[in-house]
CSV table of C-alpha atoms and ligand atoms in Angstrom, one decimal:
chain,number,residue,atom,x,y,z
A,26,MET,CA,8.0,-21.2,-29.0
A,27,SER,CA,6.7,-17.9,-30.6
A,28,LYS,CA,6.6,-14.8,-28.1
A,29,THR,CA,3.3,-13.7,-26.5
A,30,LEU,CA,2.6,-10.3,-26.8
A,31,SER,CA,3.6,-9.6,-24.0
A,32,GLN,CA,6.9,-10.8,-24.5
A,33,GLN,CA,7.1,-9.1,-27.7
A,34,LEU,CA,6.1,-5.5,-25.3
A,35,PHE,CA,8.5,-6.7,-22.4
A,36,THR,CA,11.3,-7.0,-25.2
A,37,ARG,CA,10.3,-3.2,-27.0
A,38,ALA,CA,9.7,-2.0,-23.4
A,39,THR,CA,13.4,-2.9,-22.5
A,40,GLN,CA,14.6,-0.5,-25.4
A,41,ARG,CA,13.8,2.7,-23.8
A,42,ILE,CA,12.4,2.6,-19.9
A,43,PRO,CA,14.6,1.3,-17.2
A,44,GLY,CA,13.7,-2.8,-16.7
A,45,GLY,CA,11.0,-1.7,-19.4
A,46,VAL,CA,8.7,-1.1,-16.3
A,47,ASN,CA,7.5,2.2,-14.8
A,48,SER,CA,7.8,1.0,-11.7
A,49,PRO,CA,9.9,-2.0,-10.0
A,50,VAL,CA,8.5,-4.3,-8.5
A,51,ARG,CA,6.5,-4.6,-12.1
A,52,ALA,CA,9.2,-6.6,-13.4
A,53,TRP,CA,8.9,-9.1,-11.7
A,54,LYS,CA,12.6,-9.6,-11.0
A,55,ALA,CA,11.5,-11.6,-7.3
A,56,VAL,CA,9.2,-14.3,-9.3
A,57,GLY,CA,11.4,-14.5,-12.4
A,58,GLY,CA,9.7,-14.4,-15.6
A,59,ASP,CA,8.6,-11.5,-18.0
A,60,PRO,CA,6.1,-9.6,-16.9
A,61,LEU,CA,2.3,-9.0,-18.5
A,62,PHE,CA,1.2,-6.7,-20.2
A,63,ILE,CA,-2.2,-6.1,-19.0
A,64,GLN,CA,-4.3,-4.8,-21.6
A,65,ARG,CA,-7.7,-3.9,-19.6
A,66,ALA,CA,-9.4,-4.3,-16.5
A,67,ARG,CA,-13.2,-5.0,-14.9
A,68,GLY,CA,-14.3,-5.7,-11.7
A,69,SER,CA,-12.5,-8.7,-10.3
A,70,ASN,CA,-10.4,-9.1,-13.7
A,71,VAL,CA,-7.9,-7.7,-15.8
A,72,TRP,CA,-7.0,-9.1,-19.4
A,73,ASP,CA,-3.3,-9.7,-20.7
A,74,ALA,CA,-2.0,-8.4,-24.1
A,75,ASP,CA,-2.8,-11.7,-25.5
A,76,GLY,CA,-6.4,-11.9,-24.1
A,77,ARG,CA,-6.2,-14.0,-21.0
A,78,GLN,CA,-8.8,-13.6,-17.7
A,79,TYR,CA,-7.2,-14.0,-14.9
A,80,ILE,CA,-9.1,-13.3,-11.3
A,81,ASP,CA,-7.0,-10.3,-10.4
A,82,TYR,CA,-5.7,-9.6,-6.3
A,83,ILE,CA,-3.1,-7.0,-6.6
A,84,GLY,CA,-6.0,-4.2,-7.6
A,85,SER,CA,-3.4,-1.7,-9.1
A,86,TRP,CA,-1.6,-2.3,-5.5
A,87,GLY,CA,-4.5,-1.4,-3.7
A,88,PRO,CA,-6.7,1.5,-5.0
A,89,MET,CA,-8.9,-0.7,-6.6
A,90,ILE,CA,-11.5,-1.8,-3.6
A,91,LEU,CA,-14.7,-1.7,-6.0
A,92,GLY,CA,-12.8,-3.4,-8.7
A,93,HIS,CA,-12.1,-2.1,-11.7
A,94,ALA,CA,-13.3,0.5,-13.8
A,95,HIS,CA,-16.1,1.1,-11.8
A,96,PRO,CA,-18.8,2.4,-14.4
A,97,LYS,CA,-19.5,5.3,-11.3
A,98,VAL,CA,-16.6,6.1,-10.9
A,99,LEU,CA,-16.0,6.1,-14.9
A,100,THR,CA,-18.8,8.1,-15.7
A,101,ALA,CA,-17.7,10.8,-12.3
A,102,ILE,CA,-14.2,11.0,-14.4
A,103,HIS,CA,-16.1,11.4,-17.8
A,104,GLU,CA,-18.5,14.4,-16.3
A,105,ALA,CA,-15.0,16.2,-14.9
A,106,MET,CA,-13.4,16.1,-18.0
A,107,ARG,CA,-15.5,17.4,-20.2
A,108,ASP,CA,-14.5,20.5,-17.8
A,109,GLY,CA,-11.1,20.2,-18.8
A,110,THR,CA,-8.4,18.4,-17.1
A,111,SER,CA,-6.7,20.7,-14.9
A,112,PHE,CA,-6.3,24.2,-14.3
A,113,GLY,CA,-3.9,24.4,-11.2
A,114,ALA,CA,-6.1,26.7,-9.4
A,115,PRO,CA,-8.2,26.1,-6.5
A,116,THR,CA,-11.8,24.1,-7.6
A,117,ALA,CA,-15.1,24.0,-5.3
A,118,ARG,CA,-14.5,19.3,-5.4
A,119,GLU,CA,-10.7,19.6,-3.9
A,120,ILE,CA,-12.8,21.2,-0.9
A,121,GLU,CA,-15.3,18.8,-0.8
A,122,MET,CA,-12.9,15.9,-0.8
A,123,ALA,CA,-11.1,17.6,2.2
A,124,GLU,CA,-14.3,17.8,3.8
A,125,VAL,CA,-14.8,14.2,3.2
A,126,ILE,CA,-11.4,12.8,4.5
A,127,CYS,CA,-11.4,14.9,7.4
A,128,ALA,CA,-15.1,13.7,8.3
A,129,ALA,CA,-13.6,10.2,7.5
A,130,LEU,CA,-10.6,10.6,9.5
A,131,PRO,CA,-11.5,12.7,13.1
A,132,SER,CA,-7.6,13.0,14.1
A,133,ILE,CA,-6.9,15.0,10.6
A,134,GLU,CA,-8.2,18.7,11.1
A,135,MET,CA,-6.7,20.1,7.7
A,136,VAL,CA,-5.7,18.0,4.8
A,137,ARG,CA,-3.2,19.0,1.4
A,138,LEU,CA,-3.4,16.9,-1.6
A,139,VAL,CA,-0.5,15.2,-3.9
A,140,SER,CA,-0.4,13.1,-6.6
A,141,SER,CA,1.3,10.4,-4.9
A,142,GLY,CA,1.7,8.8,-1.6
A,143,THR,CA,5.4,9.4,-1.9
A,144,GLU,CA,4.8,13.0,-2.4
A,145,ALA,CA,2.8,12.7,0.8
A,146,THR,CA,5.4,10.8,3.4
A,147,MET,CA,8.0,13.5,2.0
A,148,ALA,CA,6.0,16.3,3.1
A,149,ALA,CA,4.3,14.8,6.4
A,150,ILE,CA,8.6,14.3,7.4
A,151,ARG,CA,9.6,17.7,6.4
A,152,LEU,CA,6.3,19.6,8.3
A,153,ALA,CA,7.1,17.3,11.9
A,154,ARG,CA,10.7,18.6,11.6
A,155,GLY,CA,8.9,22.1,10.5
A,156,PHE,CA,6.9,22.2,13.2
A,157,THR,CA,9.4,20.3,16.2
A,158,GLY,CA,12.3,22.1,15.3
A,159,ARG,CA,14.1,18.4,15.5
A,160,PRO,CA,16.0,16.6,13.1
A,161,LYS,CA,15.1,13.1,13.8
A,162,ILE,CA,12.6,10.3,11.7
A,163,LEU,CA,12.5,7.1,13.5
A,164,LYS,CA,10.9,4.8,11.4
A,165,PHE,CA,10.7,1.0,11.4
A,166,ASP,CA,12.2,-2.1,9.4
A,167,GLY,CA,9.8,-3.5,6.5
A,168,CYS,CA,7.8,-0.1,6.6
A,169,TYR,CA,7.9,0.6,3.0
A,170,HIS,CA,7.3,4.8,2.7
A,171,GLY,CA,7.4,5.8,-1.4
A,172,HIS,CA,11.0,6.3,-2.9
A,173,VAL,CA,11.9,9.3,0.1
A,174,ASP,CA,15.4,9.4,0.2
A,175,SER,CA,15.2,9.9,4.2
A,176,LEU,CA,13.0,7.0,4.7
A,177,LEU,CA,14.5,4.6,1.9
A,178,VAL,CA,16.1,2.9,5.0
A,179,ARG,CA,15.7,-0.6,5.7
A,180,ALA,CA,12.7,-0.5,3.4
A,181,GLY,CA,10.1,-3.0,2.4
A,182,SER,CA,8.2,-3.9,-1.0
A,183,GLY,CA,10.1,-3.2,-3.9
A,184,ALA,CA,13.2,-2.3,-1.9
A,185,ALA,CA,13.0,-5.5,0.2
A,186,THR,CA,12.2,-7.5,-3.1
A,187,PHE,CA,15.7,-6.3,-4.7
A,188,GLY,CA,17.7,-7.1,-1.8
A,189,VAL,CA,18.8,-3.5,-1.3
A,190,PRO,CA,16.9,-1.9,1.8
A,191,ASP,CA,19.3,1.1,1.3
A,192,SER,CA,19.0,3.0,-2.5
A,193,ALA,CA,22.5,3.7,-3.8
A,194,GLY,CA,22.8,7.5,-4.7
A,195,ILE,CA,21.3,8.3,-1.0
A,196,PRO,CA,24.2,10.1,0.5
A,197,GLU,CA,25.0,9.1,4.4
A,198,ALA,CA,24.3,13.1,5.7
A,199,ILE,CA,20.8,12.1,4.3
A,200,VAL,CA,20.1,8.9,5.8
A,201,SER,CA,22.1,10.1,9.0
A,202,ASN,CA,18.9,11.8,11.2
A,203,THR,CA,16.6,8.2,10.4
A,204,MET,CA,17.0,5.6,13.0
A,205,VAL,CA,15.3,2.3,12.4
A,206,ALA,CA,13.3,-0.1,14.9
A,207,GLY,CA,12.2,-3.2,14.6
A,208,PHE,CA,7.9,-3.4,13.9
A,209,ASN,CA,5.8,-4.6,17.2
A,210,ASP,CA,9.5,-4.3,19.3
A,211,LEU,CA,8.3,-1.5,21.0
A,212,ASN,CA,11.2,-1.6,23.9
A,213,MET,CA,13.7,-0.8,20.9
A,214,VAL,CA,11.2,2.2,20.2
A,215,ALA,CA,11.1,2.8,23.9
A,216,ARG,CA,15.2,2.7,24.0
A,217,TYR,CA,15.4,5.5,21.1
A,218,PHE,CA,13.4,7.7,23.4
A,219,GLU,CA,15.6,7.8,25.7
A,220,ALA,CA,19.0,8.5,23.8
A,221,GLU,CA,17.0,10.6,21.5
A,222,GLY,CA,13.6,11.5,22.8
A,223,LYS,CA,14.7,15.2,22.3
A,224,ASN,CA,15.4,15.2,18.8
A,225,ILE,CA,13.2,12.6,17.3
A,226,ALA,CA,10.8,14.9,15.2
A,227,ALA,CA,8.2,11.9,14.3
A,228,VAL,CA,7.8,8.4,14.3
A,229,ILE,CA,6.8,6.9,11.2
A,230,LEU,CA,4.8,3.8,10.4
A,231,GLU,CA,2.2,1.7,8.7
A,232,PRO,CA,0.0,0.7,11.4
A,233,VAL,CA,-0.8,-2.8,9.3
A,234,VAL,CA,2.8,-3.1,7.3
A,235,GLY,CA,1.3,-4.5,3.4
A,236,ASN,CA,4.8,-3.7,2.3
A,237,MET,CA,6.9,-6.9,4.1
A,238,GLY,CA,3.4,-8.8,3.2
A,239,VAL,CA,1.3,-8.5,5.5
A,240,LEU,CA,2.5,-7.6,9.0
A,241,VAL,CA,-0.1,-7.4,12.1
A,242,PRO,CA,0.3,-4.8,15.2
A,243,ARG,CA,0.9,-7.0,18.1
A,244,ALA,CA,-1.0,-6.2,21.0
A,245,GLY,CA,-0.7,-2.9,22.7
A,246,PHE,CA,2.2,-2.1,20.3
A,247,LEU,CA,0.4,0.9,18.5
A,248,ASP,CA,-1.0,2.4,21.9
A,249,GLY,CA,2.9,1.8,23.2
A,250,VAL,CA,4.2,3.9,20.3
A,251,ARG,CA,1.3,6.8,20.7
A,252,ALA,CA,2.1,6.8,24.6
A,253,LEU,CA,6.0,7.5,23.8
A,254,THR,CA,5.3,10.0,21.1
A,255,ARG,CA,3.6,12.1,23.0
A,256,GLN,CA,5.7,11.6,26.4
A,257,HIS,CA,8.3,13.1,24.0
A,258,GLY,CA,6.9,15.3,22.4
A,259,ALA,CA,7.3,13.8,18.9
A,260,LEU,CA,4.6,13.1,16.3
A,261,LEU,CA,2.6,10.0,15.2
A,262,ILE,CA,2.3,9.8,11.9
A,263,PHE,CA,0.1,7.0,10.4
A,264,ASP,CA,1.5,6.4,6.5
A,265,GLU,CA,-1.7,5.3,6.3
A,266,VAL,CA,-1.3,4.9,1.6
A,267,MET,CA,-2.7,1.6,1.7
A,268,THR,CA,-4.4,0.9,5.0
A,269,GLY,CA,-6.9,4.1,4.8
A,270,PHE,CA,-10.2,3.4,3.6
A,271,ARG,CA,-9.0,0.0,3.2
A,272,LEU,CA,-9.2,-1.8,6.6
A,273,SER,CA,-12.4,0.3,7.0
A,274,TYR,CA,-13.5,3.9,5.9
A,275,GLY,CA,-12.1,5.2,8.7
A,276,GLY,CA,-8.8,3.4,8.1
A,277,ALA,CA,-6.4,1.7,10.5
A,278,GLN,CA,-6.5,4.6,13.1
A,279,GLN,CA,-10.3,3.8,13.3
A,280,CYS,CA,-9.6,0.3,13.8
A,281,TYR,CA,-7.1,0.4,16.1
A,282,GLY,CA,-8.2,3.3,18.3
A,283,ILE,CA,-4.8,5.5,17.5
A,284,ASP,CA,-4.9,9.1,17.7
A,285,PRO,CA,-1.9,9.9,14.9
A,286,ASP,CA,-0.4,13.6,14.2
A,287,MET,CA,-0.8,13.2,10.9
A,288,THR,CA,-1.9,10.8,8.8
A,289,CYS,CA,-1.0,10.2,4.9
A,290,LEU,CA,-3.5,8.5,2.4
A,291,GLY,CA,-2.9,7.2,-1.1
A,292,LYS,CA,-4.2,4.7,-3.1
A,293,ILE,CA,-8.2,4.3,-2.4
A,294,VAL,CA,-8.5,8.4,-1.9
A,295,GLY,CA,-7.8,8.3,-5.7
A,296,GLY,CA,-9.9,5.5,-7.1
A,297,GLY,CA,-6.7,4.9,-9.1
A,298,MET,CA,-6.2,8.0,-10.3
A,299,PRO,CA,-3.0,9.6,-9.1
A,300,LEU,CA,-4.4,11.2,-5.9
A,301,ALA,CA,-2.7,11.4,-2.1
A,302,ALA,CA,-3.1,13.1,0.7
A,303,PHE,CA,-1.4,14.2,4.0
A,304,GLY,CA,-3.2,15.7,6.8
A,305,GLY,CA,-3.2,16.3,10.6
A,306,LYS,CA,-3.8,18.6,13.7
A,307,ARG,CA,-4.4,22.1,12.5
A,308,PRO,CA,-1.3,23.8,14.6
A,309,ILE,CA,0.8,21.3,12.6
A,310,MET,CA,-1.0,22.1,9.2
A,311,GLU,CA,-1.2,25.8,9.4
A,312,LYS,CA,2.9,25.7,9.5
A,313,LEU,CA,2.7,24.8,5.5
A,314,ALA,CA,3.3,27.4,3.2
A,315,PRO,CA,1.4,29.7,1.9
A,316,LEU,CA,0.5,30.0,5.7
A,317,GLY,CA,3.9,28.9,7.5
A,318,PRO,CA,7.5,28.2,6.6
A,319,VAL,CA,6.9,24.2,5.5
A,320,TYR,CA,7.1,24.6,1.5
A,321,GLN,CA,5.2,22.0,-0.1
A,322,ALA,CA,3.6,22.5,-3.6
A,323,GLY,CA,2.8,20.4,-6.8
A,324,THR,CA,1.0,21.1,-10.3
A,325,LEU,CA,-1.3,18.9,-10.3
A,326,SER,CA,-2.6,18.6,-6.8
A,327,GLY,CA,-5.8,18.3,-6.5
A,328,ASN,CA,-6.4,17.7,-10.2
A,329,PRO,CA,-9.8,17.6,-11.0
A,330,LEU,CA,-10.2,14.3,-12.9
A,331,ALA,CA,-7.9,12.2,-10.0
A,332,VAL,CA,-10.3,14.0,-6.9
A,333,ALA,CA,-13.6,13.4,-9.3
A,334,ALA,CA,-12.5,9.6,-9.1
A,335,GLY,CA,-11.6,9.6,-5.8
A,336,LEU,CA,-14.7,11.7,-4.2
A,337,LYS,CA,-17.1,8.6,-6.4
A,338,THR,CA,-15.2,6.3,-4.6
A,339,LEU,CA,-15.3,7.1,-1.6
A,340,GLU,CA,-18.7,7.9,-1.2
A,341,LEU,CA,-19.7,4.3,-2.8
A,342,ILE,CA,-17.3,2.6,-0.2
A,343,ASN,CA,-19.1,4.7,2.8
A,344,LYS,CA,-22.2,3.1,2.7
A,345,GLY,CA,-23.3,0.0,4.9
A,346,GLY,CA,-22.3,-3.1,4.6
A,347,VAL,CA,-19.0,-2.5,2.1
A,348,TYR,CA,-16.5,-3.2,5.3
A,349,GLU,CA,-19.0,-6.4,6.2
A,350,GLN,CA,-18.8,-7.7,2.4
A,351,LEU,CA,-15.4,-7.2,2.0
A,352,GLU,CA,-14.4,-9.0,5.5
A,353,ASN,CA,-17.0,-11.8,4.5
A,354,SER,CA,-15.4,-12.3,1.0
A,355,SER,CA,-11.5,-12.2,2.4
A,356,ALA,CA,-12.3,-14.6,5.7
A,357,ARG,CA,-14.2,-17.7,2.6
A,358,LEU,CA,-10.5,-16.2,0.8
A,359,GLU,CA,-8.7,-17.1,4.6
A,360,ALA,CA,-10.5,-20.2,5.2
A,361,GLY,CA,-10.4,-21.7,1.9
A,362,LEU,CA,-6.2,-21.6,1.8
A,363,ARG,CA,-6.1,-22.7,5.4
A,364,GLU,CA,-7.3,-25.7,4.8
A,365,ALA,CA,-5.1,-26.2,1.1
A,366,LEU,CA,-2.2,-24.9,3.0
A,367,ALA,CA,-3.5,-28.5,5.6
A,368,VAL,CA,-1.8,-30.8,2.8
A,369,TYR,CA,0.9,-28.7,2.4
A,370,ARG,CA,4.2,-30.3,3.6
A,371,GLY,CA,6.5,-27.5,3.9
A,372,LYS,CA,6.4,-24.3,6.1
A,373,ALA,CA,4.0,-21.5,5.3
A,374,CYS,CA,1.5,-18.9,7.1
A,375,LEU,CA,-1.2,-16.7,6.3
A,376,ASN,CA,-1.1,-13.2,7.6
A,377,ARG,CA,-4.4,-11.0,7.4
A,378,VAL,CA,-6.1,-7.9,8.1
A,379,GLY,CA,-9.0,-7.3,7.2
A,380,SER,CA,-9.2,-7.1,2.7
A,381,MET,CA,-5.3,-7.5,3.1
A,382,TRP,CA,-3.2,-10.5,2.9
A,383,THR,CA,-0.1,-12.8,2.2
A,384,LEU,CA,0.9,-16.0,2.0
A,385,PHE,CA,4.5,-16.5,3.2
A,386,PHE,CA,6.3,-19.4,1.9
A,387,GLY,CA,9.5,-21.2,4.5
A,388,VAL,CA,8.6,-19.5,7.8
A,389,ALA,CA,5.9,-20.4,10.6
A,390,ALA,CA,5.2,-17.2,11.5
A,391,VAL,CA,5.7,-13.9,10.0
A,392,SER,CA,5.4,-10.7,12.8
A,393,ASP,CA,8.2,-8.4,11.7
A,394,ALA,CA,10.7,-7.6,8.6
A,395,ALA,CA,13.4,-10.1,10.5
A,396,THR,CA,11.2,-13.0,10.0
A,397,SER,CA,9.2,-11.9,6.7
A,398,ARG,CA,13.1,-12.0,5.0
A,399,GLN,CA,13.4,-15.3,6.5
A,400,CYS,CA,10.7,-16.6,4.2
A,401,ASP,CA,11.7,-19.2,0.8
A,402,THR,CA,11.0,-16.6,-1.7
A,403,GLU,CA,12.1,-19.1,-4.7
A,404,THR,CA,8.9,-21.4,-3.4
A,405,PHE,CA,6.6,-18.3,-3.4
A,406,GLY,CA,8.2,-17.3,-7.0
A,407,ARG,CA,6.5,-21.3,-7.9
A,408,TRP,CA,3.4,-20.4,-6.0
A,409,PHE,CA,3.2,-17.5,-8.0
A,410,ARG,CA,3.3,-18.7,-11.5
A,411,GLY,CA,1.0,-22.0,-10.4
A,412,MET,CA,-1.7,-19.7,-9.5
A,413,LEU,CA,-1.0,-17.2,-12.6
A,414,GLU,CA,-1.1,-20.7,-14.7
A,415,ARG,CA,-4.8,-21.2,-13.2
A,416,GLY,CA,-5.8,-17.8,-13.8
A,417,VAL,CA,-4.5,-16.2,-10.6
A,418,TYR,CA,-2.6,-12.8,-10.8
A,419,LEU,CA,-1.2,-11.9,-7.6
A,420,PRO,CA,1.3,-10.0,-6.4
A,421,PRO,CA,4.6,-10.6,-8.2
A,422,SER,CA,6.5,-10.5,-5.2
A,423,GLN,CA,6.3,-11.8,-1.0
A,424,PHE,CA,6.9,-9.1,0.1
A,425,GLU,CA,3.7,-7.6,-0.8
A,426,ALA,CA,0.0,-7.5,0.6
A,427,ALA,CA,-3.0,-9.0,-2.0
A,428,PHE,CA,-6.1,-6.9,-1.8
A,429,VAL,CA,-10.1,-8.5,-2.3
A,430,SER,CA,-12.1,-6.2,-4.0
A,431,LEU,CA,-15.7,-5.4,-3.4
A,432,ALA,CA,-16.2,-7.4,-6.9
A,433,HIS,CA,-14.2,-9.9,-6.1
A,434,SER,CA,-17.4,-12.9,-6.1
A,435,ASP,CA,-17.6,-16.4,-4.4
A,436,SER,CA,-17.2,-17.9,-7.8
A,437,ASP,CA,-14.2,-15.9,-7.9
A,438,ILE,CA,-12.8,-17.1,-4.0
A,439,ASP,CA,-13.8,-20.3,-5.0
A,440,GLU,CA,-11.9,-20.8,-7.8
A,441,THR,CA,-8.6,-19.4,-6.3
A,442,VAL,CA,-9.4,-21.7,-3.5
A,443,GLN,CA,-8.8,-24.6,-5.6
A,444,ALA,CA,-6.0,-23.1,-8.1
A,445,ALA,CA,-4.6,-22.7,-5.0
A,446,ARG,CA,-5.0,-26.4,-3.7
A,447,GLU,CA,-3.6,-27.3,-6.9
A,448,VAL,CA,-0.5,-25.4,-6.9
A,449,LEU,CA,0.4,-26.3,-3.2
A,450,ALA,CA,0.0,-29.9,-3.8
A,451,GLN,CA,2.5,-29.8,-6.4
A,452,LEU,CA,5.0,-27.5,-4.4
A,453,ALA,CA,5.4,-30.0,-1.6
B,23,KE4,P1,3.4,6.1,-4.4
B,23,KE4,O1,4.3,6.9,-4.6
B,23,KE4,O2,4.1,4.8,-4.3
B,23,KE4,O3,1.8,6.2,-4.3
B,23,KE4,O4,3.6,5.3,-2.6
B,23,KE4,C1,4.2,5.5,-2.0
B,23,KE4,C2,3.3,4.6,-0.5
B,23,KE4,C3,3.5,5.2,0.4
B,23,KE4,N1,3.1,4.5,2.0
B,23,KE4,C4,2.8,3.2,1.7
B,23,KE4,C5,2.2,2.0,2.6
B,23,KE4,C6,3.2,2.9,0.6
B,23,KE4,O5,2.6,1.4,0.2
B,23,KE4,C7,3.2,2.9,-0.9
B,23,KE4,C8,3.5,2.6,-2.4
B,23,KE4,N2,3.1,0.9,-2.3
B,23,KE4,C9,3.7,0.1,-3.4
B,23,KE4,C10,3.2,-0.7,-3.1
B,23,KE4,N3,4.2,-1.9,-1.8
B,23,KE4,C11,3.6,0.5,-4.7
B,23,KE4,C12,3.6,0.0,-5.7
B,23,KE4,C13,4.9,0.5,-6.7
B,23,KE4,O6,6.1,0.7,-5.9
B,23,KE4,O7,5.0,0.3,-7.5
């Protein structure tokens, strides 16, 4: 059978790009087969190189809350680029972005823009250590915070997908100050603080985990972590790269009523362009160069085009009814999938928070990384391919979150549910 254009492109890509992709999870190693090469996207749809159309639930891994190629976002980028693409100098719109972020997340009094979520978490960790003078960081098994050396320990997302939670190339010395607790295991966090409290600079976590598939914080867990960090003088860093502006305009911290010391943002904040941020309480942020001794920098930080795209995106989602619409669409999808699951004889469970969701196979409930890792990834692969054949493009890994956007129509949702019914029936 002749190769599709995607397959031809993949063969060519593998000659010059490791694995043929610029980010591992895109290679589909977790689900098998050759990855689709995407030609274009608009609204809730993507089209592959062979012209096939799909309903998209990856949404570029979270940024596309408006749907793809929103005309007002494209216009904002076009207008900005007429004045140039990058200056390496401060611009007025960066002040506007900083003010918008601080207004949206009152826990943030000052903010620094960077170009990726990885940069944001890496800088936040360094700043926490610089501010507290303490060496240790506590993260959670399965939480992924980007490919930061000291945080690629028992990480989720692509790292979990590859079954190599700890990456090669990271000397023991780098991770010797990284401690790992179980997500939702408050007793374990308390034991770490009993043993190391005075040495812990910060606790960093995804308040709602997306990178083991969706994990929901148990009642009291986030409050408990906040109380322990305050009690021991450690900083609480909320990695809201995925949940920021996703779960509400004020992020997970607004949903759960937590006041973190620092927050990392990404994805939606850039509207699909390379923009991320880390911010927090003024005394902490004022430790950053050029004011203070903690160094952090970036050639393209606050890039004019990315900030223009981000500002327009945030403007368009800061309106009444937006998160109600996302909730209604996501609840409609959840109800349909649960009804489809009723006829599925195998074990499966659906976790959803707002417009982030994951269908897990092989387990009846998933509440932490350990139960997520017990999933049947082979069945997940068959689910993924079955849905793809029916025109539904899901994240190519059990350990990822899927996303509903404002562009997903009721008919998109109903088509997705119908496809699920057919796939689940054949999976049983
Ligand atoms: P980036 O460096 O990829 O912009 O952000 C890293 C990051 C940090 N924190 C959280 C909670 C994240 O989810 C991410 C990145 N998410 C993955 C998807 N799970 C990006 C997709 C990829 O790695 O290709």
